[in-house]
mmCIF file of C-alpha atoms and ligand atoms in Angstrom:
data_model
loop_
_atom_site.group_PDB
_atom_site.id
_atom_site.type_symbol
_atom_site.label_atom_id
_atom_site.label_comp_id
_atom_site.label_asym_id
_atom_site.label_seq_id
_atom_site.Cartn_x
_atom_site.Cartn_y
_atom_site.Cartn_z
ATOM 1 C CA MET A 22 13.400 -9.512 18.745
ATOM 2 C CA ASN A 23 13.691 -6.672 16.267
ATOM 3 C CA GLY A 24 11.127 -3.920 16.815
ATOM 4 C CA ALA A 25 9.949 -4.966 20.298
ATOM 5 C CA ILE A 26 10.226 -2.382 23.050
ATOM 6 C CA HIS A 27 13.739 -2.372 24.547
ATOM 7 C CA HIS A 28 13.185 0.156 27.359
ATOM 8 C CA VAL A 29 11.195 3.197 28.380
ATOM 9 C CA THR A 30 12.928 6.190 29.997
ATOM 10 C CA ALA A 31 11.149 8.698 32.230
ATOM 11 C CA ILE A 32 11.916 11.709 34.416
ATOM 12 C CA THR A 33 11.485 11.394 38.159
ATOM 13 C CA GLY A 34 12.236 13.279 41.383
ATOM 14 C CA GLU A 35 14.392 12.073 44.242
ATOM 15 C CA ALA A 36 16.488 8.984 43.416
ATOM 16 C CA ARG A 37 15.930 7.273 46.798
ATOM 17 C CA ARG A 38 12.155 7.448 46.481
ATOM 18 C CA ASN A 39 12.328 6.130 42.932
ATOM 19 C CA ILE A 40 14.558 3.195 43.903
ATOM 20 C CA ASP A 41 12.363 2.399 46.879
ATOM 21 C CA PHE A 42 9.159 2.257 44.815
ATOM 22 C CA TYR A 43 10.493 0.213 41.901
ATOM 23 C CA THR A 44 12.498 -2.302 43.943
ATOM 24 C CA ARG A 45 10.401 -2.627 47.109
ATOM 25 C CA VAL A 46 6.846 -2.057 45.874
ATOM 26 C CA LEU A 47 7.044 -3.329 42.276
ATOM 27 C CA GLY A 48 9.782 -5.879 43.008
ATOM 28 C CA LEU A 49 12.002 -5.017 40.045
ATOM 29 C CA ARG A 50 15.761 -5.298 40.179
ATOM 30 C CA LEU A 51 17.874 -2.135 40.071
ATOM 31 C CA VAL A 52 20.261 -3.369 37.372
ATOM 32 C CA LYS A 53 22.324 -0.225 36.858
ATOM 33 C CA LYS A 54 23.170 3.009 38.618
ATOM 34 C CA THR A 55 24.949 5.302 36.211
ATOM 35 C CA VAL A 56 24.725 8.837 34.841
ATOM 36 C CA ASP A 57 23.025 10.462 31.889
ATOM 37 C CA PHE A 58 25.892 10.153 29.385
ATOM 38 C CA ASP A 59 24.839 13.473 27.785
ATOM 39 C CA ASP A 60 24.722 15.325 31.143
ATOM 40 C CA PRO A 61 26.608 13.479 33.899
ATOM 41 C CA SER A 62 25.324 15.872 36.572
ATOM 42 C CA ILE A 63 22.113 13.796 36.300
ATOM 43 C CA GLY A 64 21.905 10.167 37.405
ATOM 44 C CA HIS A 65 20.411 7.337 35.353
ATOM 45 C CA LEU A 66 18.704 4.381 37.039
ATOM 46 C CA TYR A 67 17.722 1.181 35.222
ATOM 47 C CA PHE A 68 15.146 -1.266 36.590
ATOM 48 C CA GLY A 69 14.349 -4.644 35.023
ATOM 49 C CA ASN A 70 14.415 -8.382 35.536
ATOM 50 C CA GLU A 71 17.393 -10.269 36.968
ATOM 51 C CA THR A 72 19.690 -9.613 34.004
ATOM 52 C CA GLY A 73 18.002 -6.445 32.768
ATOM 53 C CA SER A 74 17.130 -8.101 29.493
ATOM 54 C CA PRO A 75 15.732 -5.914 26.694
ATOM 55 C CA GLY A 76 11.963 -5.634 27.013
ATOM 56 C CA THR A 77 12.019 -5.608 30.825
ATOM 57 C CA LEU A 78 13.558 -2.165 31.383
ATOM 58 C CA LEU A 79 12.176 1.081 32.733
ATOM 59 C CA THR A 80 14.843 3.725 33.327
ATOM 60 C CA PHE A 81 14.797 7.111 35.050
ATOM 61 C CA PHE A 82 16.603 10.407 35.144
ATOM 62 C CA PRO A 83 16.162 11.538 38.792
ATOM 63 C CA ILE A 84 15.958 15.352 38.956
ATOM 64 C CA GLU A 85 15.061 16.375 42.500
ATOM 65 C CA ASP A 86 13.841 19.871 41.736
ATOM 66 C CA ALA A 87 12.061 19.076 38.464
ATOM 67 C CA ALA A 88 8.555 20.489 38.213
ATOM 68 C CA ALA A 89 5.705 18.028 37.746
ATOM 69 C CA GLY A 90 5.133 17.136 34.110
ATOM 70 C CA ARG A 91 1.843 17.674 32.313
ATOM 71 C CA LEU A 92 0.779 15.129 29.718
ATOM 72 C CA GLY A 93 0.232 16.372 26.199
ATOM 73 C CA VAL A 94 0.128 15.176 22.595
ATOM 74 C CA GLY A 95 3.350 13.720 21.291
ATOM 75 C CA GLU A 96 4.126 11.787 24.471
ATOM 76 C CA VAL A 97 4.022 8.305 25.907
ATOM 77 C CA GLN A 98 0.877 8.341 28.012
ATOM 78 C CA GLU A 99 1.298 5.090 29.920
ATOM 79 C CA THR A 100 3.802 2.266 30.316
ATOM 80 C CA VAL A 101 2.288 -1.179 30.851
ATOM 81 C CA TRP A 102 3.905 -4.194 32.528
ATOM 82 C CA CYS A 103 2.924 -7.826 32.153
ATOM 83 C CA VAL A 104 2.242 -10.160 35.054
ATOM 84 C CA PRO A 105 0.756 -13.666 35.143
ATOM 85 C CA GLU A 106 -3.039 -13.605 34.867
ATOM 86 C CA HIS A 107 -3.421 -15.324 38.232
ATOM 87 C CA SER A 108 -1.340 -12.581 39.907
ATOM 88 C CA LEU A 109 -3.751 -9.665 39.484
ATOM 89 C CA GLY A 110 -5.443 -10.480 42.813
ATOM 90 C CA TYR A 111 -2.051 -10.466 44.506
ATOM 91 C CA TRP A 112 -1.240 -7.057 43.020
ATOM 92 C CA THR A 113 -4.652 -5.619 43.963
ATOM 93 C CA HIS A 114 -3.981 -6.527 47.591
ATOM 94 C CA ARG A 115 -0.374 -5.346 47.417
ATOM 95 C CA PHE A 116 -1.345 -1.911 46.065
ATOM 96 C CA LEU A 117 -3.921 -1.577 48.851
ATOM 97 C CA ALA A 118 -1.373 -2.586 51.499
ATOM 98 C CA LYS A 119 1.294 -0.227 50.105
ATOM 99 C CA GLY A 120 -1.070 2.683 49.470
ATOM 100 C CA VAL A 121 -0.469 2.767 45.707
ATOM 101 C CA GLU A 122 -2.999 4.975 43.925
ATOM 102 C CA ASN A 123 -4.735 2.792 41.327
ATOM 103 C CA GLN A 124 -7.901 2.518 39.260
ATOM 104 C CA GLY A 125 -8.838 -1.048 40.224
ATOM 105 C CA LEU A 126 -9.263 -3.929 37.837
ATOM 106 C CA THR A 127 -10.534 -2.992 34.370
ATOM 107 C CA ARG A 128 -10.567 -4.662 30.972
ATOM 108 C CA ARG A 129 -8.772 -3.305 27.907
ATOM 109 C CA PHE A 130 -8.799 -5.108 24.595
ATOM 110 C CA GLY A 131 -10.050 -8.120 26.588
ATOM 111 C CA GLU A 132 -7.044 -8.044 28.936
ATOM 112 C CA ARG A 133 -7.448 -7.554 32.684
ATOM 113 C CA THR A 134 -5.484 -4.477 33.691
ATOM 114 C CA ILE A 135 -4.777 -2.359 36.786
ATOM 115 C CA ALA A 136 -3.727 1.228 35.989
ATOM 116 C CA PHE A 137 -1.718 2.993 38.695
ATOM 117 C CA LYS A 138 0.810 5.761 39.282
ATOM 118 C CA ASP A 139 4.240 5.864 40.851
ATOM 119 C CA PRO A 140 4.938 8.451 43.601
ATOM 120 C CA GLU A 141 5.907 11.095 41.006
ATOM 121 C CA GLY A 142 2.809 10.589 38.861
ATOM 122 C CA THR A 143 4.287 8.337 36.152
ATOM 123 C CA SER A 144 1.328 6.504 34.574
ATOM 124 C CA LEU A 145 1.770 2.741 34.694
ATOM 125 C CA ALA A 146 -0.383 -0.368 34.449
ATOM 126 C CA LEU A 147 -0.155 -4.092 35.067
ATOM 127 C CA THR A 148 -1.814 -6.404 32.559
ATOM 128 C CA GLY A 149 -2.430 -10.108 33.059
ATOM 129 C CA VAL A 150 -0.944 -11.917 30.049
ATOM 130 C CA PRO A 151 -1.684 -15.621 29.413
ATOM 131 C CA GLY A 152 1.471 -17.742 29.374
ATOM 132 C CA ILE A 153 3.784 -14.961 30.587
ATOM 133 C CA GLU A 154 4.586 -16.967 33.744
ATOM 134 C CA THR A 155 7.136 -18.960 31.699
ATOM 135 C CA GLN A 156 9.283 -15.812 31.319
ATOM 136 C CA PRO A 157 12.165 -15.333 33.785
ATOM 137 C CA ALA A 158 11.242 -13.577 37.026
ATOM 138 C CA TRP A 159 13.475 -11.750 39.503
ATOM 139 C CA GLY A 160 13.167 -13.635 42.779
ATOM 140 C CA GLY A 161 15.343 -11.309 44.832
ATOM 141 C CA SER A 162 12.620 -8.951 46.037
ATOM 142 C CA GLU A 163 9.766 -9.324 48.505
ATOM 143 C CA VAL A 164 7.375 -9.998 45.577
ATOM 144 C CA PRO A 165 7.257 -13.805 45.178
ATOM 145 C CA ALA A 166 8.726 -14.904 41.829
ATOM 146 C CA ASP A 167 5.382 -16.507 40.951
ATOM 147 C CA HIS A 168 3.727 -13.059 40.901
ATOM 148 C CA ALA A 169 6.679 -10.996 39.699
ATOM 149 C CA ILE A 170 6.492 -8.538 36.812
ATOM 150 C CA ARG A 171 7.885 -10.356 33.763
ATOM 151 C CA GLY A 172 8.645 -7.354 31.585
ATOM 152 C CA LEU A 173 7.033 -4.593 29.601
ATOM 153 C CA HIS A 174 3.742 -5.311 27.892
ATOM 154 C CA GLY A 175 3.730 -2.090 25.923
ATOM 155 C CA VAL A 176 3.172 1.642 25.813
ATOM 156 C CA SER A 177 0.366 3.925 24.773
ATOM 157 C CA LEU A 178 1.118 7.039 22.754
ATOM 158 C CA LEU A 179 -1.019 10.176 22.898
ATOM 159 C CA LEU A 180 -0.894 11.767 19.446
ATOM 160 C CA GLU A 181 -2.450 14.558 17.442
ATOM 161 C CA ASP A 182 -2.797 12.291 14.407
ATOM 162 C CA ALA A 183 -2.340 8.507 14.378
ATOM 163 C CA GLU A 184 -1.452 7.967 10.717
ATOM 164 C CA PRO A 185 2.208 9.039 10.299
ATOM 165 C CA THR A 186 3.271 7.286 13.509
ATOM 166 C CA SER A 187 1.374 4.109 12.674
ATOM 167 C CA ALA A 188 3.181 4.062 9.321
ATOM 168 C CA VAL A 189 6.548 4.052 11.137
ATOM 169 C CA LEU A 190 5.389 1.349 13.544
ATOM 170 C CA THR A 191 4.252 -0.932 10.749
ATOM 171 C CA ASP A 192 6.825 -0.199 8.031
ATOM 172 C CA VAL A 193 9.985 0.270 10.131
ATOM 173 C CA LEU A 194 9.332 -1.699 13.306
ATOM 174 C CA GLY A 195 7.142 -4.528 11.970
ATOM 175 C CA TYR A 196 3.948 -3.935 13.954
ATOM 176 C CA ARG A 197 0.446 -4.749 12.699
ATOM 177 C CA GLU A 198 -2.767 -3.042 13.659
ATOM 178 C CA THR A 199 -4.855 -5.687 15.406
ATOM 179 C CA ALA A 200 -7.785 -3.964 17.116
ATOM 180 C CA VAL A 201 -9.595 -0.726 17.876
ATOM 181 C CA GLU A 202 -11.311 0.124 21.150
ATOM 182 C CA GLY A 203 -12.930 3.545 21.452
ATOM 183 C CA THR A 204 -10.339 6.097 20.322
ATOM 184 C CA THR A 205 -7.412 3.685 20.825
ATOM 185 C CA ARG A 206 -5.821 1.689 18.018
ATOM 186 C CA ARG A 207 -3.749 -1.324 19.056
ATOM 187 C CA PHE A 208 -0.586 -2.345 17.214
ATOM 188 C CA ARG A 209 1.158 -5.618 17.970
ATOM 189 C CA LEU A 210 4.510 -7.009 16.946
ATOM 190 C CA PRO A 211 3.869 -10.582 15.745
ATOM 191 C CA GLY A 212 5.820 -13.101 17.819
ATOM 192 C CA ALA A 213 6.903 -10.730 20.600
ATOM 193 C CA THR A 214 6.496 -12.187 24.109
ATOM 194 C CA VAL A 215 7.324 -8.960 25.959
ATOM 195 C CA GLY A 216 7.269 -5.376 24.731
ATOM 196 C CA GLY A 217 5.175 -6.066 21.653
ATOM 197 C CA VAL A 218 2.201 -3.715 22.119
ATOM 198 C CA VAL A 219 1.873 -0.069 21.111
ATOM 199 C CA ASP A 220 -1.504 1.617 21.541
ATOM 200 C CA ILE A 221 -2.165 4.905 19.781
ATOM 201 C CA ARG A 222 -4.723 7.355 21.082
ATOM 202 C CA ALA A 223 -5.305 10.157 18.616
ATOM 203 C CA VAL A 224 -6.739 13.264 20.270
ATOM 204 C CA GLY A 225 -6.521 16.170 17.838
ATOM 205 C CA GLY A 226 -6.435 19.581 19.522
ATOM 206 C CA PHE A 227 -5.208 18.333 22.909
ATOM 207 C CA LEU A 228 -2.665 20.339 24.948
ATOM 208 C CA LYS A 229 1.040 20.297 24.194
ATOM 209 C CA PRO A 230 3.092 18.481 26.844
ATOM 210 C CA ARG A 231 5.093 20.129 29.587
ATOM 211 C CA PRO A 232 7.823 17.583 30.370
ATOM 212 C CA GLY A 233 8.804 17.115 34.003
ATOM 213 C CA ARG A 234 8.527 14.625 36.871
ATOM 214 C CA GLY A 235 6.369 11.706 35.793
ATOM 215 C CA SER A 236 6.866 12.355 32.054
ATOM 216 C CA VAL A 237 8.270 9.734 29.724
ATOM 217 C CA HIS A 238 11.363 11.030 27.941
ATOM 218 C CA HIS A 239 11.573 8.412 25.194
ATOM 219 C CA VAL A 240 10.752 4.852 24.208
ATOM 220 C CA ALA A 241 13.399 2.538 22.780
ATOM 221 C CA PHE A 242 12.813 -0.334 20.363
ATOM 222 C CA ARG A 243 15.076 -3.334 19.932
ATOM 223 C CA ALA A 244 17.581 -4.102 17.204
ATOM 224 C CA GLU A 245 19.082 -7.590 17.490
ATOM 225 C CA ASN A 246 22.357 -6.362 16.013
ATOM 226 C CA ALA A 247 23.984 -3.416 14.273
ATOM 227 C CA ALA A 248 22.829 -4.532 10.813
ATOM 228 C CA ALA A 249 19.190 -4.609 11.921
ATOM 229 C CA GLN A 250 19.601 -1.171 13.461
ATOM 230 C CA THR A 251 21.086 0.204 10.244
ATOM 231 C CA SER A 252 18.267 -1.159 8.140
ATOM 232 C CA MET A 253 15.605 0.337 10.448
ATOM 233 C CA VAL A 254 17.371 3.698 10.370
ATOM 234 C CA GLU A 255 17.659 3.637 6.579
ATOM 235 C CA ARG A 256 13.943 2.909 6.275
ATOM 236 C CA MET A 257 13.118 5.819 8.603
ATOM 237 C CA ILE A 258 15.076 8.126 6.349
ATOM 238 C CA SER A 259 14.085 6.841 2.905
ATOM 239 C CA HIS A 260 10.422 5.930 3.521
ATOM 240 C CA HIS A 261 9.413 8.471 6.181
ATOM 241 C CA GLY A 262 11.738 11.448 5.750
ATOM 242 C CA LEU A 263 12.869 11.260 9.378
ATOM 243 C CA VAL A 264 16.180 12.636 10.648
ATOM 244 C CA PRO A 265 17.843 10.155 13.041
ATOM 245 C CA THR A 266 20.964 10.932 15.095
ATOM 246 C CA GLU A 267 24.323 9.264 14.627
ATOM 247 C CA GLN A 268 24.762 6.011 16.540
ATOM 248 C CA LYS A 269 25.702 6.717 20.181
ATOM 249 C CA ASP A 270 27.559 4.290 22.451
ATOM 250 C CA ARG A 271 25.433 3.900 25.612
ATOM 251 C CA ARG A 272 27.814 1.229 26.946
ATOM 252 C CA TYR A 273 25.002 -1.299 27.621
ATOM 253 C CA PHE A 274 23.637 -0.901 24.078
ATOM 254 C CA LYS A 275 24.231 1.268 21.024
ATOM 255 C CA SER A 276 21.526 3.753 20.202
ATOM 256 C CA VAL A 277 20.093 5.906 17.449
ATOM 257 C CA TYR A 278 17.421 8.483 18.311
ATOM 258 C CA VAL A 279 14.731 9.951 16.124
ATOM 259 C CA ARG A 280 11.791 12.312 16.660
ATOM 260 C CA GLU A 281 8.968 10.324 15.029
ATOM 261 C CA PRO A 282 6.279 12.209 13.071
ATOM 262 C CA GLY A 283 3.976 12.403 16.121
ATOM 263 C CA HIS A 284 6.838 14.065 18.100
ATOM 264 C CA VAL A 285 7.520 11.152 20.475
ATOM 265 C CA LEU A 286 11.265 10.551 20.857
ATOM 266 C CA PHE A 287 12.003 7.026 19.602
ATOM 267 C CA GLU A 288 15.307 5.213 20.095
ATOM 268 C CA ILE A 289 16.576 2.099 18.340
ATOM 269 C CA ALA A 290 18.797 0.251 20.842
ATOM 270 C CA THR A 291 20.854 -2.874 20.238
ATOM 271 C CA ASP A 292 20.326 -5.965 22.420
ATOM 272 C CA GLN A 293 24.068 -6.200 23.138
ATOM 273 C CA PRO A 294 26.263 -5.960 25.142
ATOM 274 C CA GLY A 295 23.916 -5.710 28.157
ATOM 275 C CA PHE A 296 24.471 -4.802 31.816
ATOM 276 C CA ALA A 297 27.178 -7.269 32.844
ATOM 277 C CA VAL A 298 29.740 -5.349 30.759
ATOM 278 C CA ASP A 299 31.012 -3.284 33.720
ATOM 279 C CA GLU A 300 29.996 -5.170 36.886
ATOM 280 C CA ALA A 301 29.334 -8.785 37.869
ATOM 281 C CA ALA A 302 25.894 -10.209 37.010
ATOM 282 C CA ASP A 303 25.201 -11.019 40.676
ATOM 283 C CA SER A 304 25.933 -7.501 41.903
ATOM 284 C CA LEU A 305 24.269 -5.413 39.187
ATOM 285 C CA GLY A 306 23.148 -1.977 40.303
ATOM 286 C CA GLU A 307 25.060 -1.950 43.582
ATOM 287 C CA THR A 308 27.693 0.660 42.748
ATOM 288 C CA LEU A 309 27.626 3.802 40.634
ATOM 289 C CA GLN A 310 29.081 3.032 37.213
ATOM 290 C CA ILE A 311 30.840 5.867 35.399
ATOM 291 C CA PRO A 312 31.549 5.284 31.698
ATOM 292 C CA PRO A 313 35.252 5.283 30.760
ATOM 293 C CA PHE A 314 34.995 8.554 28.798
ATOM 294 C CA LEU A 315 33.960 10.316 32.052
ATOM 295 C CA ASP A 316 36.532 8.622 34.285
ATOM 296 C CA GLY A 317 38.509 11.833 34.743
ATOM 297 C CA ARG A 318 35.422 13.486 36.273
ATOM 298 C CA ARG A 319 34.584 10.643 38.691
ATOM 299 C CA ALA A 320 35.134 12.577 41.956
ATOM 300 C CA GLU A 321 33.091 15.553 40.766
ATOM 301 C CA ILE A 322 30.270 13.291 39.508
ATOM 302 C CA GLU A 323 30.136 11.245 42.725
ATOM 303 C CA ALA A 324 30.074 14.404 44.833
ATOM 304 C CA GLY A 325 27.138 15.719 42.799
ATOM 305 C CA LEU A 326 25.119 12.493 43.121
ATOM 306 C CA PRO A 327 25.320 11.519 46.805
ATOM 307 C CA ASP A 328 22.117 9.422 46.602
ATOM 308 C CA LEU A 329 23.707 7.173 43.993
ATOM 309 C CA ALA A 330 27.302 7.115 45.224
ATOM 310 C CA ASP A 331 26.623 6.214 48.885
ATOM 311 C CA ASP A 332 26.208 2.426 48.718
HETATM 312 ZN ZN1 ZN B 430 17.014 5.197 26.052
#
């Protein structure tokens, strides 16, 4: 649905380690191995549910020698997944068995949540969401489908000042402020099943970020079609004075990027055409996909990304 989170994209280290954690430990499906279309010397990995539907996607740029990132204002602080409420016990045991650093079960805005980190320090959490078990689950991993991650719950943004960003969330993307807990304001998109929560933590005077391994690069919000995308972009310009990019063809969706007033990079990504556009739905993510405009550089790209080209 328009305005819900489409995907989150982060920076990580070695591709193999990243794939291992997200597919084997978290039980997500690797739905696409491709390259950063703006710099094809860097890979781009997409993890999600069986089809990689919008709202279930976390994507990574693996950069082996990247320095560790340091969180600062103007960044996504944490990316939160939703699991069935009855599955939190399963995940507690799984994290213990797999040695995943976590903060144990806590409550946020009344929701039971386990905050944890991936091997590169990316801040993540699982939240138990009532009724989410009816959403499609990927049953192809060692995590039983009953307990599988169903998609993104939301993100939290660490900002200098909450107001200008909250105005974009409500006016452009359709969110409503629903609650406050401590220094965190919660915004929800009415009617969204997955990807409908944005928390804002305003911490004036905090450090500036130093992007690197474990940092989120951007967060993308959904546009059901090109017309919806255009109207969101026009609102960003006319109501908020923002300066979005031209529309870019990302093959699996079409995207417009904008630095929102709190300095987080937002993207508006279309729901279509999705991941089955260049490989069969039952073999998503198995072979490195090079977009047609880079076809002439295939050999060079594959040689530079042995971790992705091997399979
Ligand atoms: Zn993106």
